[in-house]
């Protein structure tokens, strides 16, 4: 991966370029490509330590339900770390993206404010991090139009994440939005000229798509107005976190009832963990390959107590599944007690939450309008008052 945004000496024809990029896009989840992304992410981590001011982060979530511990240990904790390390961060509540694979946005107000309460409770600071919602930023959404003009339907069809989401809809026809939402997501990233997108590997093709859009926009429209590109190419910061499974050893998902939510109370957490699946061997080890369920509980206890999973396993030793569950429950409830208390305070003050979102939206709008203005200028479309 390269951060070079200088113009190519020879501009390939549009007929050649999109297909090559389309292949690169489809390839972005291959083992070799992921290995490069992992290596580059490690390098970026050290660059952040030396010069956090070089980076602007954008990331986000679809408001489809309550955030759980998989989200927390997988991405949220890392966002808070980036904020602490001095990286300017934008967090998007991707409300329009909810309808890529479902018929409606659901109880959207409640979900958005629940998400916002989770964000603030875990430590995102609205003074340092801009939290905003898609639907509140019209200029961001307008970028979709010129961006769509530089992508092809075949490359969108080859996007592995779009394909997987399409397969998961169980025979529903592909909607125009499901096909093109990676372009919308490119607008999410590019409107604020973010150059770093911390995500899991399922989102890598989308960041690759955003890089392609940034470069092609520049090739096609960019150089008449100025000698620099409007957009810079964003990079992925791949999450290093071991992924946490649900209490049944399968992927954590609300529909399976195997999640522990950030905002759950201590008793519900204990009840969920009590029902967690273990195995017949009373001697507890950390062996994710062969003992996924037990190892997942060990990992959970380790993450929540900031310890090494092997050490946690050794400590439980012959205590069996019962002891392991008790250790995991205590670790989770202890770690989340202050977060949950803070969350309860936030939820009790809807006026404050509304104000935080309004301020984030205002800042996002200001930036999006400035970027849209540059885009119009680049495209020679600033001819009207
Ligand atoms: N697609 C992401 C998800 O489902 C959410 C998202 C929307 C996002 N826009 C983004 C992530 C921009 C990173 C950057 O989790």
XYZ file of C-alpha atoms and ligand atoms in Angstrom:
400
model
C 0.000 0.000 0.000
C 1.273 3.480 -0.778
C 0.330 6.949 0.385
C 1.627 8.563 -2.790
C -1.054 10.852 -4.132
C 0.976 12.422 -6.916
C -0.558 12.165 -10.386
C 0.474 9.271 -12.615
C 2.708 10.369 -15.469
C 0.498 8.638 -17.985
C -3.231 8.541 -17.448
C -4.531 5.154 -18.545
C -7.754 5.116 -20.464
C -10.918 4.728 -18.458
C -11.540 1.456 -20.224
C -8.367 -0.086 -18.796
C -8.227 1.403 -15.370
C -11.466 0.379 -13.715
C -10.957 -3.276 -14.483
C -7.470 -3.388 -13.047
C -8.710 -1.618 -9.954
C -11.702 -3.916 -9.792
C -9.367 -6.881 -9.609
C -7.306 -5.197 -6.920
C -10.498 -4.556 -5.031
C -11.697 -8.130 -5.224
C -8.167 -9.195 -4.261
C -8.039 -6.994 -1.181
C -9.217 -9.807 1.073
C -6.741 -12.386 -0.268
C -4.240 -13.774 2.230
C -1.278 -12.009 0.610
C -3.039 -8.685 0.457
C -4.221 -8.962 4.077
C -0.692 -9.810 5.188
C 0.505 -6.580 3.561
C -2.289 -4.647 5.270
C -1.344 -6.137 8.643
C 2.310 -5.184 8.130
C 1.388 -1.679 7.036
C -0.934 -1.310 10.054
C 1.948 -2.116 12.397
C 4.020 0.557 10.678
C 1.177 3.068 10.966
C 1.004 2.389 14.713
C 4.582 3.604 15.106
C 3.906 6.588 12.842
C 1.008 7.533 15.119
C 3.356 7.472 18.105
C 5.828 9.817 16.455
C 3.375 12.160 14.734
C -0.309 11.742 15.607
C -1.084 15.053 13.876
C -0.447 13.472 10.471
C -3.596 11.419 10.753
C -7.284 12.033 10.630
C -9.383 9.004 11.470
C -12.886 8.272 10.298
C -14.832 5.207 11.284
C -18.408 4.372 12.112
C -21.189 1.941 12.891
C -24.624 1.146 11.596
C -27.188 1.865 14.307
C -28.878 -1.528 14.201
C -28.867 -2.504 17.881
C -26.975 -2.202 21.134
C -23.207 -2.427 21.022
C -21.760 -5.527 22.648
C -18.443 -6.646 24.071
C -17.295 -7.822 20.640
C -17.580 -4.230 19.437
C -15.970 -2.938 22.594
C -12.848 -5.082 22.546
C -12.751 -5.230 18.742
C -12.984 -1.536 17.864
C -14.345 0.851 20.495
C -11.469 0.506 22.929
C -9.090 1.154 20.046
C -10.922 4.335 19.039
C -10.599 5.613 22.574
C -6.886 4.802 22.445
C -6.465 6.716 19.175
C -8.218 9.675 20.741
C -5.882 9.497 23.766
C -2.864 9.285 21.494
C -3.887 12.595 19.969
C -5.308 11.500 16.612
C -8.174 13.637 15.384
C -11.129 11.293 15.118
C -14.522 11.336 13.370
C -17.114 8.744 14.295
C -20.035 8.284 11.978
C -23.422 6.946 12.967
C -24.236 5.382 9.609
C -28.027 5.656 9.732
C -28.571 5.646 5.960
C -26.457 2.502 5.721
C -29.000 0.595 7.813
C -31.240 0.229 4.744
C -28.584 -1.437 2.582
C -29.844 -4.848 3.630
C -33.156 -4.256 5.383
C -36.499 -2.671 4.628
C -36.539 0.135 7.133
C -34.408 1.928 9.674
C -36.360 0.511 12.650
C -36.642 2.462 15.912
C -33.863 4.718 14.676
C -34.011 7.511 17.233
C -33.722 5.126 20.142
C -30.893 3.210 18.461
C -28.900 6.276 17.534
C -29.048 7.662 21.063
C -28.215 4.270 22.517
C -25.157 4.118 20.259
C -24.162 7.620 21.243
C -24.533 6.734 24.936
C -22.292 3.699 24.370
C -19.680 5.861 22.629
C -19.555 8.447 25.375
C -19.725 5.892 28.181
C -16.665 4.010 26.893
C -14.688 7.224 26.722
C -15.136 8.979 23.387
C -14.901 12.649 24.248
C -17.114 14.964 22.180
C -14.632 17.787 22.733
C -11.998 15.806 20.865
C -13.992 13.437 18.651
C -16.660 14.498 16.164
C -19.676 12.199 16.353
C -22.295 12.739 13.640
C -25.030 11.023 11.620
C -25.219 10.414 7.855
C -28.697 11.784 7.434
C -27.734 15.108 9.014
C -25.018 15.889 6.459
C -26.538 16.597 3.020
C -23.251 17.728 1.437
C -21.636 14.389 2.306
C -24.435 12.599 0.511
C -24.046 14.811 -2.558
C -20.531 13.497 -3.094
C -22.146 10.201 -4.037
C -23.053 11.553 -7.476
C -19.626 12.441 -8.854
C -18.182 9.406 -7.065
C -20.640 7.076 -8.790
C -19.441 8.482 -12.108
C -15.929 7.088 -11.554
C -16.845 3.517 -10.577
C -18.152 0.668 -12.700
C -20.893 -1.778 -11.936
C -18.565 -4.742 -12.515
C -16.122 -3.656 -9.853
C -18.976 -3.096 -7.418
C -20.289 -6.572 -8.178
C -16.889 -8.050 -7.370
C -16.683 -6.417 -3.921
C -16.361 -9.449 -1.588
C -18.155 -7.761 1.307
C -21.103 -6.700 -0.859
C -21.246 -10.272 -2.177
C -21.274 -11.726 1.336
C -23.983 -9.329 2.470
C -26.028 -10.090 -0.610
C -25.729 -13.843 0.040
C -26.861 -13.282 3.619
C -30.099 -11.610 2.515
C -31.424 -15.016 1.460
C -32.645 -14.471 -2.072
C -33.647 -10.834 -1.860
C -32.861 -9.005 -5.075
C -29.720 -6.860 -4.976
C -30.804 -3.286 -4.322
C -29.088 -0.348 -5.954
C -27.993 0.766 -2.500
C -26.514 -2.580 -1.490
C -24.510 -2.559 -4.714
C -23.328 1.032 -4.382
C -22.999 1.577 -0.655
C -19.208 1.156 -0.821
C -19.264 4.365 -2.880
C -21.385 6.025 -0.225
C -18.886 4.789 2.313
C -16.112 6.339 0.215
C -17.974 9.632 0.645
C -18.026 9.033 4.431
C -14.278 8.715 4.440
C -13.367 11.323 1.840
C -15.704 14.167 2.793
C -13.533 14.950 5.806
C -10.324 13.925 4.023
C -9.654 11.199 6.542
C -6.464 9.264 5.796
C -6.897 6.454 8.287
C -9.817 4.059 8.700
C -9.601 1.647 11.648
C -11.769 -1.334 10.773
C -11.918 -5.111 10.721
C -10.977 -7.076 7.634
C -14.507 -7.234 6.212
C -14.256 -3.487 5.587
C -10.943 -3.605 3.730
C -12.537 -3.750 0.246
C -14.519 -0.606 1.066
C -11.422 1.349 2.024
C -9.787 0.079 -1.159
C -12.824 1.381 -3.058
C -12.417 4.762 -1.384
C -8.761 4.874 -2.479
C -9.813 4.100 -6.027
C -12.492 6.806 -5.961
C -10.036 9.395 -4.593
C -7.497 8.642 -7.300
C -9.944 8.476 -10.174
C -11.677 11.665 -9.110
C -8.306 13.349 -9.299
C -7.468 11.831 -12.685
C -10.755 12.779 -14.184
C -11.693 16.090 -12.607
C -9.029 17.158 -10.226
C -6.244 19.084 -11.872
C -7.914 21.959 -13.636
C -8.488 23.995 -10.505
C -5.318 23.434 -8.538
C -2.079 21.495 -8.509
C -3.079 19.190 -5.708
C -5.684 16.463 -5.499
C -8.980 17.264 -3.768
C -8.835 13.960 -1.899
C -6.038 11.990 -0.318
C -5.949 8.203 -0.343
C -7.067 6.687 2.963
C -5.406 3.658 4.513
C -6.786 0.846 6.650
C -5.694 0.460 10.240
C -6.492 -3.182 10.772
C -7.746 -4.098 14.198
C -5.251 -6.413 15.949
C -7.737 -7.603 18.543
C -8.491 -11.307 18.775
C -12.149 -11.602 17.952
C -14.519 -12.427 20.713
C -17.239 -14.993 20.048
C -20.711 -15.177 21.561
C -21.519 -17.215 24.675
C -22.344 -20.219 22.455
C -18.979 -20.138 20.703
C -20.462 -18.732 17.480
C -20.081 -15.261 16.021
C -21.495 -12.714 18.440
C -24.796 -11.542 17.055
C -27.951 -10.161 18.519
C -30.172 -12.562 16.595
C -28.448 -15.561 18.230
C -29.021 -14.178 21.742
C -25.366 -14.905 22.510
C -24.158 -11.370 23.139
C -23.281 -9.404 26.218
C -24.118 -5.781 25.664
C -22.050 -2.933 27.001
C -25.134 -1.505 28.699
C -26.358 -4.789 30.246
C -26.593 -4.921 34.031
C -24.391 -7.142 36.179
C -27.102 -9.743 36.869
C -28.053 -10.158 33.230
C -24.371 -10.484 32.371
C -24.007 -13.199 35.029
C -27.081 -15.036 33.743
C -25.844 -14.940 30.134
C -22.415 -16.215 31.110
C -23.897 -18.934 33.294
C -25.571 -20.351 30.204
C -22.376 -20.132 28.147
C -21.282 -23.302 26.390
C -18.155 -25.083 27.694
C -16.843 -28.616 27.165
C -16.338 -31.856 29.098
C -12.696 -31.285 30.057
C -12.523 -29.740 33.549
C -8.937 -28.667 33.071
C -9.110 -25.183 31.577
C -6.656 -24.242 28.839
C -6.413 -21.477 26.279
C -6.572 -23.299 22.962
C -8.819 -21.374 20.552
C -8.249 -23.865 17.748
C -9.424 -26.985 19.581
C -11.526 -25.565 22.419
C -13.266 -22.511 20.939
C -15.993 -22.139 23.581
C -13.776 -22.471 26.664
C -11.037 -20.367 25.080
C -13.536 -17.655 24.272
C -14.498 -17.384 27.947
C -10.839 -17.325 28.896
C -10.232 -14.578 26.343
C -13.180 -12.582 27.621
C -11.897 -12.778 31.212
C -8.406 -11.861 30.017
C -9.528 -8.871 27.955
C -11.768 -7.566 30.716
C -9.015 -7.834 33.327
C -6.150 -6.746 31.066
C -4.305 -10.020 31.484
C -2.827 -12.727 29.309
C -5.300 -15.515 28.418
C -2.778 -18.274 29.200
C -2.297 -16.849 32.676
C -6.069 -16.728 33.245
C -6.435 -20.339 32.050
C -3.602 -21.536 34.306
C -5.200 -19.810 37.268
C -8.558 -21.513 36.747
C -6.698 -24.788 36.152
C -8.843 -27.717 37.266
C -11.654 -25.455 38.475
C -13.748 -26.398 35.438
C -16.357 -24.452 33.488
C -18.127 -23.187 36.629
C -15.039 -21.448 37.992
C -14.158 -20.106 34.547
C -17.610 -18.573 34.190
C -17.376 -17.017 37.626
C -13.942 -15.534 36.829
C -15.206 -14.197 33.472
C -18.350 -12.730 35.032
C -16.391 -10.969 37.759
C -13.871 -9.575 35.305
C -16.559 -8.279 32.936
C -18.743 -6.805 35.653
C -15.786 -5.120 37.286
C -14.427 -3.650 34.072
C -17.811 -2.393 32.913
C -19.157 -1.133 36.240
C -17.928 2.476 35.751
C -18.827 2.434 32.057
C -22.330 1.213 32.841
C -22.793 3.773 35.581
C -21.720 6.532 33.215
C -24.007 5.141 30.526
C -26.987 5.238 32.895
C -26.240 8.888 33.694
C -26.048 9.745 29.999
C -29.288 7.979 29.152
C -30.971 9.931 31.942
C -29.947 13.181 30.247
C -31.323 13.091 26.685
C -30.854 16.841 26.317
C -27.116 16.433 26.679
C -26.990 13.606 24.120
C -29.010 15.677 21.658
C -26.624 18.544 22.127
C -23.550 16.359 21.527
C -25.016 15.022 18.292
C -26.117 18.475 17.143
C -22.604 19.837 17.679
C -21.026 16.891 15.858
C -23.464 17.272 12.974
C -22.729 20.996 12.728
C -19.009 20.400 12.499
C -19.429 17.600 9.951
C -21.663 19.874 7.857
C -19.124 22.651 7.857
C -16.417 20.315 6.608
C -18.673 18.569 4.091
C -19.780 21.884 2.591
C -16.187 23.047 2.211
C -15.262 19.762 0.503
C -18.298 19.860 -1.771
C -17.315 23.365 -2.755
C -13.853 22.130 -3.780
C -15.451 19.290 -5.689
C -17.688 21.683 -7.600
C -14.733 23.897 -8.297
C -12.686 20.955 -9.584
C -15.588 19.894 -11.796
C -16.164 23.447 -13.056
C -19.634 23.380 -11.603
C -19.445 26.496 -9.537
C -21.134 28.572 -12.214
C -24.289 29.384 -10.260
C -24.867 31.649 -7.319
N -19.864 -0.406 7.055
C -19.497 -0.181 8.425
C -20.097 -1.333 9.250
O -21.037 -1.949 8.856
C -19.992 1.128 8.978
C -19.444 2.305 8.236
C -20.174 3.187 7.497
C -18.078 2.709 8.154
N -19.375 4.115 6.965
C -18.088 3.872 7.324
C -16.867 2.216 8.663
C -16.898 4.521 6.991
C -15.697 2.881 8.335
C -15.711 4.021 7.496
O -19.610 -1.586 10.322
